[in-house]
XYZ file of C-alpha atoms in Angstrom:
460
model
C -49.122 68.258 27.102
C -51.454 66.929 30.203
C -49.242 64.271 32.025
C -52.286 61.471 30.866
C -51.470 61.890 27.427
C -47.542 61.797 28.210
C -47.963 59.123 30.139
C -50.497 57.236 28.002
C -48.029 57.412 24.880
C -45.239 56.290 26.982
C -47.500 53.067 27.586
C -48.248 52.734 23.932
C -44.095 53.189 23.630
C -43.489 50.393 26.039
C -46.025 47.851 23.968
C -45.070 48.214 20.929
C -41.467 47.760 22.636
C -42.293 44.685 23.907
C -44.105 43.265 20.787
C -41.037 44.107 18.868
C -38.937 41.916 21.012
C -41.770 39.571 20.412
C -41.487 40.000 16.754
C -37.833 39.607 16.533
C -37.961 35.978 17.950
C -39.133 34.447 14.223
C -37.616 35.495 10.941
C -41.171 35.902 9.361
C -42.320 38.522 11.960
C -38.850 40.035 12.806
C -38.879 43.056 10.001
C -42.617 43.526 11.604
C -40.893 43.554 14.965
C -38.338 46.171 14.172
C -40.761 48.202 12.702
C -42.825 48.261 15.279
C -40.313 48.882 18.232
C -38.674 51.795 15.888
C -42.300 53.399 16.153
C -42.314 52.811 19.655
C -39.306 54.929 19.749
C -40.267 57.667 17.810
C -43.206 58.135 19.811
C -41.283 58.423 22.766
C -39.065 60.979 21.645
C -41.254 62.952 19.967
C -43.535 62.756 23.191
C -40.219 63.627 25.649
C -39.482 66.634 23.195
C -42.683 67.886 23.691
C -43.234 67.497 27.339
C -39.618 69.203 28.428
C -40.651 72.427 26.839
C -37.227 72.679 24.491
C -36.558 76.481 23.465
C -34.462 75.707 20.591
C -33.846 72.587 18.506
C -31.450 73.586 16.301
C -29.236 71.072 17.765
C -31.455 68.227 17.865
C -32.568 68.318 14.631
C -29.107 68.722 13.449
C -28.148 65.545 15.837
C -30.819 63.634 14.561
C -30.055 64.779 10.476
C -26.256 63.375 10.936
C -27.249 60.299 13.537
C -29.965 59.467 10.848
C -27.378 59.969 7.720
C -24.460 57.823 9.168
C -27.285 55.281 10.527
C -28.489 54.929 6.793
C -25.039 54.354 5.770
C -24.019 51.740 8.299
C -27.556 49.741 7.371
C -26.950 49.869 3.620
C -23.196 49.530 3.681
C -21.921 47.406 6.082
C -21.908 43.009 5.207
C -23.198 40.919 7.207
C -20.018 39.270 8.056
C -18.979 42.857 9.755
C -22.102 43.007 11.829
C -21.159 41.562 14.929
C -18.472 44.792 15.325
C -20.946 46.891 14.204
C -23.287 45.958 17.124
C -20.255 46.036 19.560
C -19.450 49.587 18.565
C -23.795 50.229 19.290
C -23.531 48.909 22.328
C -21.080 51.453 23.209
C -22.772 54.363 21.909
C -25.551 53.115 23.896
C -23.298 52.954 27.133
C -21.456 56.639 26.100
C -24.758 58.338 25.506
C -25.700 57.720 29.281
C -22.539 57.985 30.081
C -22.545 61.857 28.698
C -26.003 62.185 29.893
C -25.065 61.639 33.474
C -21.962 64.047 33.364
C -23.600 67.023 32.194
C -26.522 66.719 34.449
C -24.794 66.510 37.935
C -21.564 69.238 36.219
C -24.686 71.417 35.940
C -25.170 73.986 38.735
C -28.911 74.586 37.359
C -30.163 71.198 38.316
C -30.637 70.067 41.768
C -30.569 66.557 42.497
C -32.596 64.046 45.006
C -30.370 60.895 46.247
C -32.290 58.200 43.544
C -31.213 61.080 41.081
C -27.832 60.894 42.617
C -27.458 57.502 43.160
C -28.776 56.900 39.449
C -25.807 59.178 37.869
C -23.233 57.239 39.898
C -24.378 54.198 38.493
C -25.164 55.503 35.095
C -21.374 56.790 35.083
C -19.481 53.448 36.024
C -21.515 51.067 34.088
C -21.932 53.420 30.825
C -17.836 54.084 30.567
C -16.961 50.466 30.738
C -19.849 49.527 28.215
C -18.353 52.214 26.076
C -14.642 51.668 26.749
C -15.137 47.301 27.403
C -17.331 48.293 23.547
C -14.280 50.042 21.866
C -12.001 47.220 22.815
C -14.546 44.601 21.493
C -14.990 46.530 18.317
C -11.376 46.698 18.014
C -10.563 43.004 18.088
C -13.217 41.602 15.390
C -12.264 44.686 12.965
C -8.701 43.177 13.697
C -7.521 46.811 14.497
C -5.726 44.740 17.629
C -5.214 41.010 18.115
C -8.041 38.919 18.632
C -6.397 36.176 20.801
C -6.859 36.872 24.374
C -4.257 39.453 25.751
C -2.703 38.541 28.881
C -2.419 41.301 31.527
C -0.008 40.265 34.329
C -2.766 40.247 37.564
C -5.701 41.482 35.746
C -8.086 39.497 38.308
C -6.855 41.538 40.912
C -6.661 44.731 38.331
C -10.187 44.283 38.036
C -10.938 43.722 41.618
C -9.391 46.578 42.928
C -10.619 49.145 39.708
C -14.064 47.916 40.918
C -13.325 47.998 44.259
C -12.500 51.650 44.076
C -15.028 52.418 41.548
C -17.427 51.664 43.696
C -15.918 53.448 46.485
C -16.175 56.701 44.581
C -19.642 55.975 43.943
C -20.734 56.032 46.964
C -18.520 59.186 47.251
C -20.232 60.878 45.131
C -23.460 60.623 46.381
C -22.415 61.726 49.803
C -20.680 64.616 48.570
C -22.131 65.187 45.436
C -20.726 68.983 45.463
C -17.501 67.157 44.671
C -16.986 67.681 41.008
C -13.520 66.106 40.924
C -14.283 62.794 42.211
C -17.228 62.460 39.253
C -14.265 62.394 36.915
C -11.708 60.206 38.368
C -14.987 58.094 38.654
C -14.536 57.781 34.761
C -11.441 57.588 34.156
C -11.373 54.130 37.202
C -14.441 53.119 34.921
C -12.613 53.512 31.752
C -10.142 51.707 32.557
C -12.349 49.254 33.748
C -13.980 48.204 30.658
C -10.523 47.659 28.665
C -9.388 45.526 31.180
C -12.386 43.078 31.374
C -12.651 43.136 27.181
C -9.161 43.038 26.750
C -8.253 39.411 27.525
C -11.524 37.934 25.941
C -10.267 36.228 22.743
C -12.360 35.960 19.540
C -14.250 32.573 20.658
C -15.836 34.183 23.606
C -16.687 37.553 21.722
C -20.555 36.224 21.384
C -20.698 36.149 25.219
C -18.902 40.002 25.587
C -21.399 41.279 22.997
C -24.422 40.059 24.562
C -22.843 41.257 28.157
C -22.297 44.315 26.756
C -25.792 45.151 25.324
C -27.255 44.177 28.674
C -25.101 46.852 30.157
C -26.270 49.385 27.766
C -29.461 48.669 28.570
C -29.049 48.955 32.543
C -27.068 52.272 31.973
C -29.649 53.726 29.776
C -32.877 52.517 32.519
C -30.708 54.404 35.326
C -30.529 57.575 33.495
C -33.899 57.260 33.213
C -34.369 58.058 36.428
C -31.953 60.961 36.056
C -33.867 62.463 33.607
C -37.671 61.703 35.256
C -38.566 59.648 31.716
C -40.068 56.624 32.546
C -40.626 55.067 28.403
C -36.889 55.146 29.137
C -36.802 52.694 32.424
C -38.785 50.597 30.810
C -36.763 50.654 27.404
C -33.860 50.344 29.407
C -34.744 47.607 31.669
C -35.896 45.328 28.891
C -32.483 45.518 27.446
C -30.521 45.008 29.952
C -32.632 41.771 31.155
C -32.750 40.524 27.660
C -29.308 40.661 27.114
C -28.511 39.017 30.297
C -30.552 36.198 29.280
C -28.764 36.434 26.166
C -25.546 36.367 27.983
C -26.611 33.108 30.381
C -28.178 30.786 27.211
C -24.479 31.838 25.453
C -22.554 31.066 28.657
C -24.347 27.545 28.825
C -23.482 26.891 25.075
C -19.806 27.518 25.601
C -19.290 25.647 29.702
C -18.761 29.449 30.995
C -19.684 30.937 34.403
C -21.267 34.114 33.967
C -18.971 35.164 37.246
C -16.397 34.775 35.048
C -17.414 36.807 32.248
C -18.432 39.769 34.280
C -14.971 39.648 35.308
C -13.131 39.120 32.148
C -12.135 35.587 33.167
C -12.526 33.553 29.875
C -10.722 30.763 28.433
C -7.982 29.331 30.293
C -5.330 27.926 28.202
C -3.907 24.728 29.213
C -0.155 23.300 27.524
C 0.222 24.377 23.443
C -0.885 21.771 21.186
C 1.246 20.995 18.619
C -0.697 20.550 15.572
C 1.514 18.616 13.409
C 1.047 15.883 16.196
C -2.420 16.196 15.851
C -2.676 15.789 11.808
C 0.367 13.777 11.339
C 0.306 13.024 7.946
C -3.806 11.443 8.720
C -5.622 14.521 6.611
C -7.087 13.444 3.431
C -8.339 15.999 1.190
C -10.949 15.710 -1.995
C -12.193 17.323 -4.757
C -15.348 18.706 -5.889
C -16.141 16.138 -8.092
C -15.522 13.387 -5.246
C -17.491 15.053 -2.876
C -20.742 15.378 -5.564
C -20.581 11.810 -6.015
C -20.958 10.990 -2.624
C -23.869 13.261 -2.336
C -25.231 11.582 -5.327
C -26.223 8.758 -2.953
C -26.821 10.230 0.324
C -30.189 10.258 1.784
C -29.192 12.567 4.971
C -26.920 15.414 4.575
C -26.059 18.187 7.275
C -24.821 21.555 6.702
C -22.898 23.314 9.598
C -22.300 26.772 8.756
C -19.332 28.821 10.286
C -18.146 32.028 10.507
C -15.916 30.798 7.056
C -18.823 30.891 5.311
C -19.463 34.380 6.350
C -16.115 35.514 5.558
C -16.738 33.890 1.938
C -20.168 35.375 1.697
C -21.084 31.809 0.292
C -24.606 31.653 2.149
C -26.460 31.913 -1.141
C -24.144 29.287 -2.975
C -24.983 27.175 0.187
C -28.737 27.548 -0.115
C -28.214 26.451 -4.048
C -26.375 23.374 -3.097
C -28.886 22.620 -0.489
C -32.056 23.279 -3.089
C -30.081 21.511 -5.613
C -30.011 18.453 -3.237
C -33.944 18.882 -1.700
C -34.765 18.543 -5.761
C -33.186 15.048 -5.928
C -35.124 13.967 -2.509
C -32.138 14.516 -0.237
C -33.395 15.579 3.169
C -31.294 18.609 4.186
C -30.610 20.250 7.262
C -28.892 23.063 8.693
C -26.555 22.542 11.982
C -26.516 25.889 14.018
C -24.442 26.100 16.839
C -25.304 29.229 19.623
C -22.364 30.717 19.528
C -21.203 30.172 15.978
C -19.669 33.074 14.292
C -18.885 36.371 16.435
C -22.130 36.893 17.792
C -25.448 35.516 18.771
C -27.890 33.970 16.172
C -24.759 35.182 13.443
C -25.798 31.993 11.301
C -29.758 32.463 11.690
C -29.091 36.199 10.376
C -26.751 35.293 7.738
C -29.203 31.896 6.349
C -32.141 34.667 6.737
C -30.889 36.689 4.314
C -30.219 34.157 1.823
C -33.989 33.410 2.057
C -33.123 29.420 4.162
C -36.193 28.532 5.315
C -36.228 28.634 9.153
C -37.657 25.072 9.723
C -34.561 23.779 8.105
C -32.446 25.614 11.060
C -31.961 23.504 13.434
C -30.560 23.714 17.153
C -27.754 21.904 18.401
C -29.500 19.959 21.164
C -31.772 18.409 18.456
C -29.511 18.035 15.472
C -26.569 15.954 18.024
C -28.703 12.960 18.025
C -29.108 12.934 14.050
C -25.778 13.183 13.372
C -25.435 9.421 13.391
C -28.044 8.901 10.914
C -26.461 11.811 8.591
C -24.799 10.199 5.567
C -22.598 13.429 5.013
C -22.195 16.554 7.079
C -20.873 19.755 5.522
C -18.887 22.068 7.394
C -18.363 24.808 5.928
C -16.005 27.607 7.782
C -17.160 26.202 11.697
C -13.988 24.897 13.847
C -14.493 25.269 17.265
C -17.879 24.151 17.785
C -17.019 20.744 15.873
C -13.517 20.375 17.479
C -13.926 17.122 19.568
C -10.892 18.203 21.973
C -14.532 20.041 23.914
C -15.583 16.445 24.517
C -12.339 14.580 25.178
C -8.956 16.701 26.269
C -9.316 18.049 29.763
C -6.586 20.042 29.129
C -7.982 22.101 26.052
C -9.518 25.548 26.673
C -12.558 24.899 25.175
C -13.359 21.709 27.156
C -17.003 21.116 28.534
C -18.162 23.495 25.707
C -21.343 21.745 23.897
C -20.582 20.916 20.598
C -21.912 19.665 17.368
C -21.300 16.201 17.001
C -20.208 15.911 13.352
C -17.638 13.336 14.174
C -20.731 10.880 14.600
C -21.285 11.513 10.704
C -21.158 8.519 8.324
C -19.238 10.686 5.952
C -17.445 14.974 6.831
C -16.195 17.226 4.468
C -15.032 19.818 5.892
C -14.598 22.899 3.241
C -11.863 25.391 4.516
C -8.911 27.444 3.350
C -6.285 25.216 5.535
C -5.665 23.791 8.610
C -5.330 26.852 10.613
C -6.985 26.671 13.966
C -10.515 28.883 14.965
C -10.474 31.484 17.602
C -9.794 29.453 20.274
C -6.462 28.796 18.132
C -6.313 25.072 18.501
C -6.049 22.462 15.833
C -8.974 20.551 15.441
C -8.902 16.723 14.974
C -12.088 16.083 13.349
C -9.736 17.118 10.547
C -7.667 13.685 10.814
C -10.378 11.526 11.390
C -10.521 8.497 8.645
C -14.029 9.395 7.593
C -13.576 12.885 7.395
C -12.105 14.577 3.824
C -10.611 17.922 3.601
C -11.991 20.156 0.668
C -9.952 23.214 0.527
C -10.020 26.489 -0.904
C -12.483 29.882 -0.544
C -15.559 28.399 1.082
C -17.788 29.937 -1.864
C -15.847 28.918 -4.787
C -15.611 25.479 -4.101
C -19.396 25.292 -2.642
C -19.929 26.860 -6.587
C -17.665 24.189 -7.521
C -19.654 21.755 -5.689
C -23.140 22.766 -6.828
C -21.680 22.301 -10.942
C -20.460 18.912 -10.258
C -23.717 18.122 -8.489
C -26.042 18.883 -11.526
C -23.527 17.469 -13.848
C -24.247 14.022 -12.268
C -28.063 14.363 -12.973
């Protein structure tokens, strides 16, 4: 193929990319979006096939019939409530495919490199092993194969300092002697290491900040082997992840009080003194009924629904959207809450109201949906704890304090609809729960929302 053509269809790649992203940002255009950037891929690689002159392809094709057959698996398989570790462990194929890419084209003795080749493998090496080792970790703790409170290592600020610290030392090893095969792989193993120590003591409430992180650094690792492998559709693919996700990163650091120096170090969540929860309820928690809880909706004007990761876990977001249409019908003006970080990864709730069909104008952001909370008659939280806990507002001492939160305390009336009293991922108790006008209704989130919804058209 003439290098116009390549480079023409890597142009036509790198549009459609960037319209997909485009697409993605509405519900009603992000299937178009999708489509489009997958196209945009398989130009690319169709185009890069051609233009490297492969001899065989026995391997790709049968790399791309199993990649394709566990792909179609995880889309038609996994829930939506297990998609935020399913995009962790992505991210760290992303980061282990450069990762591999990088190793076996400075062990081979075939190719000769140029320093930006050089200097592109070093940094392909350390960021892709700690996307793909900081990725296993991450995976690990919201599959609940380890613990998903944060996991204190005794001086892992220093840890991490010196790991980097000689990380990069190695790098630049490397590229002066890049003859040195040996130092390539203690390179990895430093890197390695690296990643499971910054993941490691994340807990569960800051995982929507490591998964964004962590996509960005897929997306830097897979721009520099780009320009290990000469294919510039892959800078470009590369760079717009990796500067997408770090915007993702900063608008999720904002929403939670974070630094982002922090999180690129693995310095989240400080815990202040233990918080003894039976001080906090002490005997003040009131819980209801369905039936109670109908007939104040009977007569409320303003109702707000605040969806958690509970609800996901209960896979009640279609009983929710029947309450809600059950509600609209007798001219109650409903509203979804939706906090950034809510659930275990970014835009969790938007993704999991999508596919119960919630129209998108009813979604709305925290900044705007604070001020309306004192106007709400009743507000619904369904599953959400540590994005309504007040202690973010009030208790310098709390972990989570200076993180933005939805003001549901402001409410007229709360229910709050939850299995018990045990505390979120930040693994504090929550005092909206003791407040006089807020009423406990508890059980499975979807079975009493079904509940709920009966007792509702029984009052018609």
């Amino acid at each position: 193929m003439s290098t116009s053509i390549i480079y023409l269809a890597y142009l036509i790649s790198a549009s459609l990319f960037i319209l997909g992203i485009k697409g993605l940002t509405r519900p009603k255009t992000a299937v178009r979006g999708n489509q489009l950037s997958a196209l945009g891929m398989f130009i690319a690689v169709v185009v890069t096939m051609l233009d490297k002159s492969i001899l065989s392809y026995e391997w790709i094709i049968a790399g791309i019939i199993l990649g394709g057959a566990i792909g179609a698996v995880m889309a038609t398989k996994i829930q939506v409530t297990a998609m935020p570790q399913m995009v962790a462990l992505l991210n760290g194929f992303g980061g282990g495919a450069s990762l591999f890419i990088a190793l076996a084209s400075f062990i081979d003795p075939t190719v000769t490199h140029d320093y930006v080749a050089t200097i592109s493998i070093a940094a392909t090496i350390l960021i892709g092993a700690v996307t793909l080792s900081g990725s296993i970790v991450a995976f690990a703790k919201l599959q609940e194969l380890i613990s998903g409170n944060p996991i204190a290592v005794p001086g892992n600020k220093i840890w991490n300092g010196m790991l980097l610290g000689m990380a990069l030392v190695l790098s630049v090893a490397v590229i002066i002697n890049p003859t040195h095969i040996a130092l390539i792989y203690v390179l990895v193993a430093i890197a390695l290491v690296l990643g499971i120590l910054l993941v490691i003591p994340i807990g569960g409430a800051d995982m929507p900040v490591v998964i964004a992180l962590l996509n960005s650094y897929s997306g830097i690792a897979a721009a520099t082997t780009g320009f290990i492998t000469g294919n510039t559709v892959l800078i470009v693919a590369g760079s717009l992840v990796g500067a997408s996700g770090i915007i993702l990163t900063n608008i999720m650091c904002k929403a939670m009080n974070r630094s982002l120096f922090n999180v690129l170090f693995g310095v989240m969540a400080e815990g202040g003194e233990a918080i003894d929860a039976d001080e906090v309820y002490a005997g003040k928690v009131k819980s209801s009924s369905p039936e109670e809880v109908a007939m104040m909706l009977e007569t409320a004007e303003r109702v707000v629904i605040v969806p958690g990761y509970g609800l996901a876990m209960a896979q009640a977001q279609h009983t929710v959207r029947d309450l809600a249409n059950e509600l609209q019908a007798r001219g109650t003006d409903v509203k979804y809450a939706i906090h950034p970080v809510a659930g275990r990864m970014p835009g969790h709730m938007n993704v999991l109201l999508a596919e119960a069909e919630v129209p998108y104008e009813q979604l709305i952001e925290m900044d705007e949906i604070n001020p309306q909370f004192e106007q709400t008659d009743v507000a619904i939280v369904i599953g959400a704890n540590d994005v309504t806990n007040p202690m973010a507002r009030e208790d310098k001492g709390s972990p989570i304090y200076g993180m933005p939160i939805l003001n549901v305390d402001k409410a007229k009336t709360v229910v709050v609809v939850k299995r018990s009293l045990s505390p979120g991922f930040a693994g504090l108790p929550n005092p909206l729960f003791a407040q006089d006008n807020t009423l406990m209704l508890f059980g499975d989130g979807k079975k009493a929302v079904v509940e709920l919804v009966q007792h509702v058209k029984e009052a018609d």
